[in-house]
Amino acid sequence: MNAPDRFTLFVLDEGEAPVEVNEDTKIPNAATIKILKQDHTLGNMLRAQLLSMPQVLFAGYKVPHPLHPYFLLKIQTDGSIAPDLLLSEACNQLIGTLASLEGKFKREFAFKEADGAGLGATGVGGAGHGGAAFATSDDPYGTGAGTGGTASWGNRDDYLDF
Amino acid sequence: MNDPILRIRKYERDRVNFVLENVDMAFANSLRRVMMADLPTVAIDIVEIQANTTVLPDEFISHRLGMIPLVSSNCDVAMRYTRDCNCFENCAFCSIILVLNVKCHDSTTMDVTSNHLEVVPHEDQGMEEAGEEQVKRIEKFGSPVGKNEPGVEPILICKIRKGQELKLKCIVKKGIAKEHAKWSPCSAVSFEYDPHNKLRHTSYWFETDERAEWPLGENAAEEEAPREGEPFDFNAKPSKFYFDVETDGSLGAQEVVMKVRIIVSFLSF
Ligand SMILES: [Zn+2]
């Protein structure tokens, strides 16, 4: 009844900002960034990308509670760039890597399809489903006897409830 | 910048096996997570049961119906989420209707299968102009995967005997697997790295001989075996990942792999 919609776990509310940046008051060049409606998929990837950047002194993320759909990303830089700018730089790098990967997938798939072996020969699911072994029969236990099979109740007209 | 290296080892309609190199583990793992949980498909979401005299209760059948993979090609652009739609409940833009109406008149057990599910148009469909979404749908969009294809065994929903019937209407909606696993296009995603366990990310339990009790997998041939007495390199990081993605047929394996681009939308805040 009063359960929230399940999609509120991954869809931003009306007018909700996806990112909140809170600059740290005690540590220089540090910020805690709250990213809403995202989880480990993005958090861990960003953390790893940030750690690969030379300007970063610290980068870590946590999902404070599994039922709260956001994560916190803590970044400290060496002072040459603000943490939030560095984060957007990390995002751009990841977008670049993904674009490169997408191009490679396209090329490989095109290559495999041109190769001919791709779809035609390997066929499409189906045949591999166990065919005859799983085929329906009127004899579910494969004995033909014992349980009485189907013939024994065949012509009774009770249970006709439509 | 990291430039990934990719090699596809095996490719079928609903299965792809590939090796990804020169990326870090977090990136490879995000790829895996996205393929499993973030790609939209369509699945039966609401079932109106009109008659059920089978041995299975309504809830049981509804649950089974939800799990049936439906053709979802191009789903991200060919369908709206109901929450983004401006209709009152559901309409031709954000849902598909499937009906099933089966009675058994024979004196043998009858199988009610996914082949009995028929796509029917919405009542008001065609009254208004077809939206841009519908134009992008393929002919079979929303019908059960493999329906009436030769050699494809249909999915069993229920068995009925003489005199029993099952009549229902299903509303098919678009969703992602974070909401319910029935919307996952993947039936299995395998992910492996460091087949020789050089990085010691795991420790094997064994009776007497670790090597004899833990035979190496296929992927071990791709990497150099550790030398006898080789010192442990605690700085080493995994960089070669072995994926095998198998889909339930709702999306093809190629489509699943190409759609990982959806992460870009997460990154573009
Ligand atoms: Zn609608």
Tab-separated table of C-alpha atoms and ligand atoms in Angstrom:
chain	number	residue	atom	x	y	z
A	1	MET	CA	0.000	0.000	0.000
A	2	ASN	CA	2.461	2.631	1.162
A	3	ALA	CA	5.502	0.875	-0.296
A	4	PRO	CA	7.574	3.215	-2.456
A	5	ASP	CA	7.699	2.451	-6.182
A	6	ARG	CA	10.505	0.049	-6.903
A	7	PHE	CA	11.911	2.280	-9.604
A	8	THR	CA	12.727	4.980	-7.030
A	9	LEU	CA	15.858	2.895	-6.410
A	10	PHE	CA	17.325	3.951	-9.744
A	11	VAL	CA	15.278	6.857	-11.115
A	12	LEU	CA	15.821	10.395	-9.874
A	13	ASP	CA	12.798	12.125	-8.354
A	14	GLU	CA	11.271	15.127	-10.061
A	15	GLY	CA	13.810	17.960	-9.866
A	16	GLU	CA	16.299	15.935	-7.815
A	17	ALA	CA	19.948	16.759	-8.530
A	18	PRO	CA	22.019	13.679	-9.401
A	19	VAL	CA	25.149	14.980	-7.652
A	20	GLU	CA	25.858	16.919	-4.470
A	21	VAL	CA	29.375	18.201	-3.837
A	22	ASN	CA	30.361	18.924	-0.221
A	23	GLU	CA	33.801	20.442	0.185
A	24	ASP	CA	35.628	19.178	3.207
A	25	THR	CA	36.239	21.908	5.797
A	26	LYS	CA	39.068	20.179	7.652
A	27	ILE	CA	41.098	18.540	4.884
A	28	PRO	CA	42.560	20.681	2.077
A	29	ASN	CA	41.544	19.972	-1.534
A	30	ALA	CA	39.095	17.336	-0.446
A	31	ALA	CA	35.424	16.818	-1.115
A	32	THR	CA	32.707	14.284	-0.398
A	33	ILE	CA	30.488	13.829	-3.402
A	34	LYS	CA	27.080	12.253	-3.038
A	35	ILE	CA	25.831	10.564	-6.185
A	36	LEU	CA	22.154	9.702	-6.048
A	37	LYS	CA	20.342	6.723	-7.554
A	38	GLN	CA	23.581	4.987	-8.432
A	39	ASP	CA	25.366	2.020	-6.889
A	40	HIS	CA	28.604	0.002	-6.954
A	41	THR	CA	28.484	-0.195	-10.762
A	42	LEU	CA	29.363	3.474	-11.013
A	43	GLY	CA	30.984	3.983	-7.592
A	44	ASN	CA	33.680	1.381	-7.933
A	45	MET	CA	34.430	2.282	-11.536
A	46	LEU	CA	34.876	5.976	-10.652
A	47	ARG	CA	36.977	5.161	-7.625
A	48	ALA	CA	39.341	3.023	-9.700
A	49	GLN	CA	39.580	5.609	-12.455
A	50	LEU	CA	40.368	8.367	-9.944
A	51	LEU	CA	43.093	6.286	-8.322
A	52	SER	CA	44.786	5.909	-11.689
A	53	MET	CA	45.129	9.705	-11.977
A	54	PRO	CA	48.400	11.260	-10.754
A	55	GLN	CA	46.726	14.304	-9.110
A	56	VAL	CA	44.793	12.105	-6.690
A	57	LEU	CA	45.954	11.631	-3.109
A	58	PHE	CA	42.884	9.765	-1.980
A	59	ALA	CA	39.784	8.309	-3.600
A	60	GLY	CA	37.274	5.994	-2.013
A	61	TYR	CA	33.566	5.272	-2.113
A	62	LYS	CA	30.962	3.741	0.114
A	63	VAL	CA	27.311	2.803	-0.069
A	64	PRO	CA	26.294	3.785	3.478
A	65	HIS	CA	23.197	1.582	3.553
A	66	PRO	CA	22.013	-0.999	1.021
A	67	LEU	CA	18.454	0.329	1.145
A	68	HIS	CA	19.471	3.931	0.483
A	69	PRO	CA	20.046	4.365	-3.235
A	70	TYR	CA	23.109	6.577	-3.274
A	71	PHE	CA	26.860	6.389	-2.685
A	72	LEU	CA	29.484	8.750	-1.306
A	73	LEU	CA	32.738	9.380	-3.120
A	74	LYS	CA	35.580	10.971	-1.178
A	75	ILE	CA	38.347	12.593	-3.200
A	76	GLN	CA	41.465	14.440	-2.107
A	77	THR	CA	43.758	15.958	-4.719
A	78	ASP	CA	47.277	17.368	-4.581
A	79	GLY	CA	45.894	20.894	-5.015
A	80	SER	CA	46.541	21.270	-8.718
A	81	ILE	CA	42.858	20.723	-9.501
A	82	ALA	CA	39.613	20.827	-7.547
A	83	PRO	CA	38.138	17.425	-6.637
A	84	ASP	CA	34.874	18.012	-8.516
A	85	LEU	CA	36.710	19.024	-11.696
A	86	LEU	CA	38.893	15.966	-11.361
A	87	LEU	CA	35.789	13.810	-11.081
A	88	SER	CA	34.378	15.161	-14.309
A	89	GLU	CA	37.762	14.534	-15.919
A	90	ALA	CA	37.611	10.919	-14.677
A	91	CYS	CA	34.123	10.583	-16.174
A	92	ASN	CA	35.365	11.867	-19.509
A	93	GLN	CA	38.210	9.367	-19.483
A	94	LEU	CA	35.806	6.524	-18.787
A	95	ILE	CA	33.496	7.693	-21.559
A	96	GLY	CA	36.528	7.624	-23.857
A	97	THR	CA	37.418	4.087	-22.804
A	98	LEU	CA	33.827	2.963	-23.343
A	99	ALA	CA	33.683	4.545	-26.786
A	100	SER	CA	36.911	2.801	-27.692
A	101	LEU	CA	35.554	-0.499	-26.394
A	102	GLU	CA	32.327	-0.064	-28.322
A	103	GLY	CA	34.260	0.496	-31.522
A	104	LYS	CA	36.238	-2.651	-30.890
A	105	PHE	CA	33.112	-4.699	-30.268
A	106	LYS	CA	31.608	-3.394	-33.512
A	107	ARG	CA	34.712	-4.322	-35.445
A	108	GLU	CA	34.986	-7.774	-33.892
A	109	PHE	CA	31.312	-8.566	-34.491
A	110	ALA	CA	31.522	-7.378	-38.085
A	111	PHE	CA	34.604	-9.545	-38.514
A	112	LYS	CA	32.889	-12.594	-36.983
A	113	GLU	CA	29.819	-12.141	-39.145
A	114	ALA	CA	31.847	-11.720	-42.317
A	115	ASP	CA	33.669	-14.846	-41.273
A	116	GLY	CA	30.442	-16.708	-41.942
A	117	ALA	CA	30.906	-19.019	-39.023
A	118	GLY	CA	29.009	-16.608	-36.843
A	119	LEU	CA	25.289	-17.132	-36.940
A	120	GLY	CA	24.520	-19.519	-39.738
A	121	ALA	CA	26.617	-22.418	-38.641
A	122	THR	CA	26.246	-22.186	-34.902
A	123	GLY	CA	22.501	-21.923	-35.212
A	124	VAL	CA	20.083	-20.372	-32.851
A	125	GLY	CA	19.410	-21.777	-29.420
A	126	GLY	CA	16.471	-24.062	-29.734
A	127	ALA	CA	18.064	-27.210	-30.948
A	128	GLY	CA	20.178	-27.265	-27.850
A	129	HIS	CA	17.240	-27.376	-25.493
A	130	GLY	CA	17.328	-31.091	-25.086
A	131	GLY	CA	14.752	-31.813	-27.752
A	132	ALA	CA	13.355	-35.283	-27.578
A	133	ALA	CA	14.560	-36.060	-24.099
A	134	PHE	CA	12.403	-33.286	-22.724
A	135	ALA	CA	9.610	-33.546	-25.249
A	136	THR	CA	6.171	-33.726	-23.763
A	137	SER	CA	4.536	-37.058	-23.728
A	138	ASP	CA	1.305	-38.275	-22.253
A	139	ASP	CA	3.371	-40.497	-20.054
A	140	PRO	CA	5.092	-38.163	-17.594
A	141	TYR	CA	6.972	-40.904	-15.758
A	142	GLY	CA	8.062	-42.725	-18.866
A	143	THR	CA	6.743	-46.031	-17.650
A	144	GLY	CA	3.565	-46.439	-19.591
A	145	ALA	CA	2.143	-48.261	-16.602
A	146	GLY	CA	2.104	-47.962	-12.847
A	147	THR	CA	0.615	-44.511	-12.556
A	148	GLY	CA	-2.122	-45.566	-14.886
A	149	GLY	CA	-1.009	-43.306	-17.712
A	150	THR	CA	-3.683	-41.258	-19.352
A	151	ALA	CA	-6.055	-43.758	-20.800
A	152	SER	CA	-7.436	-44.841	-17.482
A	153	TRP	CA	-9.131	-41.541	-16.754
A	154	GLY	CA	-9.739	-40.847	-20.363
A	155	ASN	CA	-13.448	-41.088	-20.789
A	156	ARG	CA	-14.756	-40.086	-17.396
A	157	ASP	CA	-16.738	-36.914	-17.632
A	158	ASP	CA	-16.502	-35.740	-14.024
A	159	TYR	CA	-14.358	-32.690	-13.192
A	160	LEU	CA	-15.876	-30.976	-16.189
A	161	ASP	CA	-16.024	-27.570	-14.677
A	162	PHE	CA	-16.409	-25.245	-17.573
B	1	MET	CA	44.437	6.673	-21.404
B	2	ASN	CA	43.547	3.020	-21.129
B	3	ASP	CA	42.877	1.453	-24.470
B	4	PRO	CA	41.067	-1.845	-24.026
B	5	ILE	CA	42.061	-4.886	-26.057
B	6	LEU	CA	39.217	-7.141	-27.093
B	7	ARG	CA	39.036	-10.600	-28.595
B	8	ILE	CA	35.778	-12.436	-29.247
B	9	ARG	CA	36.398	-16.149	-28.952
B	10	LYS	CA	32.943	-17.479	-29.674
B	11	TYR	CA	29.819	-15.824	-30.962
B	12	GLU	CA	26.326	-17.231	-31.379
B	13	ARG	CA	22.952	-15.546	-31.452
B	14	ASP	CA	22.400	-15.756	-27.733
B	15	ARG	CA	25.913	-16.332	-26.486
B	16	VAL	CA	29.214	-14.533	-26.725
B	17	ASN	CA	32.557	-15.395	-25.210
B	18	PHE	CA	35.244	-12.736	-25.152
B	19	VAL	CA	38.509	-11.737	-23.537
B	20	LEU	CA	38.988	-8.168	-22.383
B	21	GLU	CA	42.492	-6.881	-21.647
B	22	ASN	CA	44.156	-3.720	-20.507
B	23	VAL	CA	41.311	-2.478	-18.321
B	24	ASP	CA	41.116	-2.509	-14.555
B	25	MET	CA	38.979	-4.879	-12.606
B	26	ALA	CA	36.477	-2.227	-11.546
B	27	PHE	CA	35.778	-1.405	-15.177
B	28	ALA	CA	35.360	-5.038	-16.200
B	29	ASN	CA	33.110	-5.701	-13.238
B	30	SER	CA	30.926	-2.699	-14.015
B	31	LEU	CA	30.517	-4.070	-17.505
B	32	ARG	CA	29.326	-7.342	-16.037
B	33	ARG	CA	26.935	-5.625	-13.649
B	34	VAL	CA	25.455	-3.470	-16.388
B	35	MET	CA	24.840	-6.427	-18.683
B	36	MET	CA	23.007	-8.233	-15.915
B	37	ALA	CA	20.979	-5.486	-14.298
B	38	ASP	CA	20.747	-2.257	-16.284
B	39	LEU	CA	19.534	-3.169	-19.751
B	40	PRO	CA	15.804	-2.741	-20.356
B	41	THR	CA	13.695	-5.584	-21.710
B	42	VAL	CA	9.973	-6.295	-21.724
B	43	ALA	CA	8.300	-8.887	-19.512
B	44	ILE	CA	4.800	-9.742	-18.338
B	45	ASP	CA	4.104	-7.514	-15.329
B	46	ILE	CA	0.358	-7.618	-14.685
B	47	VAL	CA	-1.888	-10.647	-15.184
B	48	GLU	CA	-5.677	-10.539	-15.185
B	49	ILE	CA	-6.939	-14.057	-14.685
B	50	GLN	CA	-10.397	-14.587	-16.149
B	51	ALA	CA	-10.660	-18.317	-15.628
B	52	ASN	CA	-8.334	-20.740	-13.938
B	53	THR	CA	-9.514	-24.249	-13.257
B	54	THR	CA	-6.032	-25.722	-13.477
B	55	VAL	CA	-4.293	-27.327	-10.528
B	56	LEU	CA	-2.008	-24.320	-10.111
B	57	PRO	CA	-3.192	-21.245	-8.178
B	58	ASP	CA	-3.398	-17.847	-9.896
B	59	GLU	CA	-0.277	-16.429	-8.216
B	60	PHE	CA	1.762	-19.437	-9.213
B	61	ILE	CA	0.776	-19.059	-12.868
B	62	SER	CA	1.298	-15.278	-12.817
B	63	HIS	CA	4.794	-15.764	-11.498
B	64	ARG	CA	5.593	-18.340	-14.168
B	65	LEU	CA	4.266	-16.012	-16.864
B	66	GLY	CA	6.486	-13.188	-15.642
B	67	MET	CA	9.605	-15.279	-16.138
B	68	ILE	CA	8.920	-16.055	-19.822
B	69	PRO	CA	11.454	-14.222	-21.998
B	70	LEU	CA	9.799	-11.978	-24.587
B	71	VAL	CA	11.425	-10.577	-27.716
B	72	SER	CA	12.771	-7.167	-26.623
B	73	SER	CA	15.075	-6.066	-29.453
B	74	ASN	CA	15.673	-2.351	-29.517
B	75	CYS	CA	13.606	-2.038	-26.340
B	76	ASP	CA	15.375	1.059	-25.056
B	77	VAL	CA	13.938	3.148	-27.899
B	78	ALA	CA	10.975	1.045	-29.011
B	79	MET	CA	9.045	1.280	-25.770
B	80	ARG	CA	8.297	3.779	-23.008
B	81	TYR	CA	8.367	3.136	-19.306
B	82	THR	CA	4.832	3.510	-17.948
B	83	ARG	CA	6.197	5.989	-15.410
B	84	ASP	CA	7.369	8.239	-18.279
B	85	CYS	CA	4.152	7.854	-20.252
B	86	ASN	CA	1.308	10.322	-20.106
B	87	CYS	CA	-1.415	7.703	-20.177
B	88	PHE	CA	-3.673	6.936	-17.225
B	89	GLU	CA	-2.811	3.279	-16.670
B	90	ASN	CA	-1.133	1.728	-19.685
B	91	CYS	CA	-1.351	2.238	-23.412
B	92	ALA	CA	0.094	1.117	-26.712
B	93	PHE	CA	3.187	3.253	-26.138
B	94	CYS	CA	4.150	1.734	-22.806
B	95	SER	CA	2.632	-1.749	-22.809
B	96	ILE	CA	1.797	-4.771	-24.915
B	97	ILE	CA	-1.129	-7.089	-24.341
B	98	LEU	CA	-0.770	-10.852	-24.482
B	99	VAL	CA	-3.727	-13.175	-24.113
B	100	LEU	CA	-3.943	-16.867	-23.402
B	101	ASN	CA	-7.110	-18.898	-23.726
B	102	VAL	CA	-6.798	-22.659	-23.549
B	103	LYS	CA	-9.280	-25.430	-22.746
B	104	CYS	CA	-8.623	-29.132	-22.772
B	105	HIS	CA	-11.228	-31.208	-24.576
B	106	ASP	CA	-9.122	-34.327	-25.055
B	107	SER	CA	-8.750	-37.248	-22.749
B	108	THR	CA	-4.998	-36.724	-22.573
B	109	THR	CA	-2.937	-34.303	-20.523
B	110	MET	CA	-2.462	-31.048	-22.397
B	111	ASP	CA	0.443	-28.662	-22.070
B	112	VAL	CA	-0.253	-24.953	-21.800
B	113	THR	CA	2.907	-23.356	-23.153
B	114	SER	CA	4.353	-20.026	-24.155
B	115	ASN	CA	3.201	-20.830	-27.705
B	116	HIS	CA	-0.380	-20.191	-26.573
B	117	LEU	CA	0.397	-16.567	-25.700
B	118	GLU	CA	-0.823	-14.256	-28.453
B	119	VAL	CA	-0.060	-10.582	-28.891
B	120	VAL	CA	-3.265	-8.589	-29.330
B	121	PRO	CA	-3.547	-4.883	-30.147
B	122	HIS	CA	-4.765	-2.376	-27.575
B	123	GLU	CA	-8.424	-1.450	-27.878
B	124	ASP	CA	-7.645	2.093	-28.949
B	125	GLN	CA	-4.594	1.165	-30.990
B	126	GLY	CA	-4.562	2.643	-34.472
B	127	MET	CA	-7.037	5.351	-33.465
B	128	GLU	CA	-4.193	7.766	-32.945
B	129	GLU	CA	-1.106	7.908	-35.124
B	130	ALA	CA	1.576	5.346	-34.347
B	131	GLY	CA	4.197	6.897	-32.078
B	132	GLU	CA	7.855	6.959	-32.921
B	133	GLU	CA	8.337	4.092	-30.479
B	134	GLN	CA	6.110	1.605	-32.277
B	135	VAL	CA	7.804	2.236	-35.602
B	136	LYS	CA	11.059	0.973	-34.112
B	137	ARG	CA	9.606	-2.352	-33.011
B	138	ILE	CA	10.281	-5.508	-34.922
B	139	GLU	CA	7.381	-7.695	-35.925
B	140	LYS	CA	7.799	-10.203	-33.114
B	141	PHE	CA	8.370	-7.587	-30.422
B	142	GLY	CA	6.725	-8.683	-27.174
B	143	SER	CA	5.928	-12.240	-28.186
B	144	PRO	CA	7.596	-15.170	-26.409
B	145	VAL	CA	11.127	-15.962	-27.547
B	146	GLY	CA	11.240	-18.817	-30.035
B	147	LYS	CA	7.466	-18.954	-30.484
B	148	ASN	CA	6.570	-21.320	-33.324
B	149	GLU	CA	10.185	-21.553	-34.395
B	150	PRO	CA	11.068	-25.048	-35.573
B	151	GLY	CA	13.242	-26.928	-33.115
B	152	VAL	CA	12.530	-24.575	-30.239
B	153	GLU	CA	10.791	-26.209	-27.329
B	154	PRO	CA	8.107	-23.876	-25.938
B	155	ILE	CA	8.079	-22.992	-22.246
B	156	LEU	CA	5.634	-25.014	-20.194
B	157	ILE	CA	3.280	-22.864	-18.116
B	158	CYS	CA	0.912	-25.495	-16.771
B	159	LYS	CA	-0.540	-28.897	-17.565
B	160	ILE	CA	-4.300	-29.347	-17.825
B	161	ARG	CA	-6.582	-32.333	-18.098
B	162	LYS	CA	-9.962	-32.735	-19.724
B	163	GLY	CA	-12.405	-30.114	-18.532
B	164	GLN	CA	-9.841	-27.620	-17.236
B	165	GLU	CA	-9.210	-24.232	-18.718
B	166	LEU	CA	-6.915	-21.248	-18.397
B	167	LYS	CA	-7.945	-17.856	-19.698
B	168	LEU	CA	-6.025	-14.694	-18.935
B	169	LYS	CA	-4.777	-11.353	-20.153
B	170	CYS	CA	-1.204	-10.186	-19.546
B	171	ILE	CA	0.087	-6.629	-19.575
B	172	VAL	CA	3.682	-6.540	-20.729
B	173	LYS	CA	5.858	-3.691	-19.511
B	174	LYS	CA	9.362	-2.414	-19.945
B	175	GLY	CA	11.700	-2.603	-16.981
B	176	ILE	CA	15.193	-3.390	-15.767
B	177	ALA	CA	16.491	-6.199	-13.604
B	178	LYS	CA	17.165	-3.899	-10.665
B	179	GLU	CA	13.404	-3.827	-10.256
B	180	HIS	CA	12.811	-7.532	-10.860
B	181	ALA	CA	15.172	-10.205	-12.188
B	182	LYS	CA	12.625	-11.193	-14.856
B	183	TRP	CA	13.764	-8.130	-16.812
B	184	SER	CA	17.362	-9.325	-17.039
B	185	PRO	CA	18.360	-10.180	-20.598
B	186	CYS	CA	21.099	-12.473	-19.295
B	187	SER	CA	20.603	-15.997	-18.073
B	188	ALA	CA	24.271	-16.374	-17.197
B	189	VAL	CA	27.357	-14.199	-17.229
B	190	SER	CA	30.649	-15.835	-16.372
B	191	PHE	CA	33.583	-13.671	-15.366
B	192	GLU	CA	37.072	-14.936	-14.614
B	193	TYR	CA	40.533	-13.487	-14.145
B	194	ASP	CA	43.912	-14.778	-13.021
B	195	PRO	CA	43.238	-18.472	-13.730
B	196	HIS	CA	46.498	-19.521	-12.046
B	197	ASN	CA	45.662	-17.571	-8.891
B	198	LYS	CA	49.010	-15.788	-9.099
B	199	LEU	CA	47.478	-12.767	-7.385
B	200	ARG	CA	46.284	-14.908	-4.468
B	201	HIS	CA	42.856	-13.321	-4.490
B	202	THR	CA	41.577	-16.681	-3.343
B	203	SER	CA	42.974	-19.554	-1.355
B	204	TYR	CA	42.018	-23.080	-2.292
B	205	TRP	CA	40.900	-25.548	0.319
B	206	PHE	CA	42.447	-28.954	-0.251
B	207	GLU	CA	42.917	-32.392	1.318
B	208	THR	CA	46.488	-33.224	0.375
B	209	ASP	CA	47.495	-31.757	-2.982
B	210	GLU	CA	46.173	-28.377	-4.120
B	211	ARG	CA	47.194	-28.783	-7.767
B	212	ALA	CA	45.633	-32.224	-8.140
B	213	GLU	CA	42.405	-31.252	-6.454
B	214	TRP	CA	41.918	-27.974	-8.333
B	215	PRO	CA	42.447	-28.705	-12.021
B	216	LEU	CA	43.078	-25.633	-14.179
B	217	GLY	CA	40.234	-24.273	-16.270
B	218	GLU	CA	40.243	-23.585	-20.000
B	219	ASN	CA	41.319	-19.988	-19.532
B	220	ALA	CA	44.569	-21.079	-17.863
B	221	ALA	CA	45.985	-21.763	-21.324
B	222	GLU	CA	45.728	-18.032	-22.036
B	223	GLU	CA	48.215	-17.071	-19.336
B	224	GLU	CA	51.693	-18.093	-18.349
B	225	ALA	CA	51.821	-20.540	-15.445
B	226	PRO	CA	53.783	-19.348	-12.409
B	227	ARG	CA	57.337	-20.637	-12.254
B	228	GLU	CA	58.336	-22.941	-9.440
B	229	GLY	CA	59.262	-20.875	-6.408
B	230	GLU	CA	58.378	-17.591	-8.118
B	231	PRO	CA	58.222	-14.801	-5.522
B	232	PHE	CA	54.795	-13.282	-4.916
B	233	ASP	CA	54.341	-9.973	-6.717
B	234	PHE	CA	52.139	-8.027	-4.339
B	235	ASN	CA	51.921	-5.071	-6.722
B	236	ALA	CA	50.453	-7.069	-9.574
B	237	LYS	CA	46.938	-6.196	-10.694
B	238	PRO	CA	44.570	-8.255	-12.803
B	239	SER	CA	44.201	-6.902	-16.336
B	240	LYS	CA	42.868	-9.784	-18.419
B	241	PHE	CA	39.223	-10.795	-18.007
B	242	TYR	CA	37.348	-13.740	-19.486
B	243	PHE	CA	33.645	-13.205	-20.098
B	244	ASP	CA	30.946	-15.539	-21.290
B	245	VAL	CA	27.570	-13.900	-21.712
B	246	GLU	CA	24.514	-16.022	-22.321
B	247	THR	CA	21.124	-14.407	-22.848
B	248	ASP	CA	17.622	-15.781	-22.473
B	249	GLY	CA	16.869	-14.704	-26.041
B	250	SER	CA	14.977	-11.519	-25.182
B	251	LEU	CA	17.980	-9.607	-26.483
B	252	GLY	CA	20.665	-11.113	-28.674
B	253	ALA	CA	24.136	-11.493	-27.178
B	254	GLN	CA	25.500	-8.853	-29.526
B	255	GLU	CA	22.814	-6.404	-28.487
B	256	VAL	CA	23.535	-6.988	-24.796
B	257	VAL	CA	27.241	-6.393	-25.235
B	258	MET	CA	26.796	-3.301	-27.389
B	259	LYS	CA	24.286	-1.761	-24.981
B	260	VAL	CA	26.874	-1.439	-22.199
B	261	ARG	CA	27.178	2.029	-23.617
B	262	ILE	CA	24.347	2.823	-21.232
B	263	ILE	CA	27.047	3.417	-18.582
B	264	VAL	CA	27.865	6.584	-20.477
B	265	SER	CA	24.474	7.930	-19.442
B	266	PHE	CA	25.381	7.246	-15.792
B	267	LEU	CA	28.634	9.105	-16.263
B	268	SER	CA	27.083	12.134	-17.900
B	269	PHE	CA	25.679	13.822	-14.839
C	1	ZN	ZN	1.235	4.659	-21.650
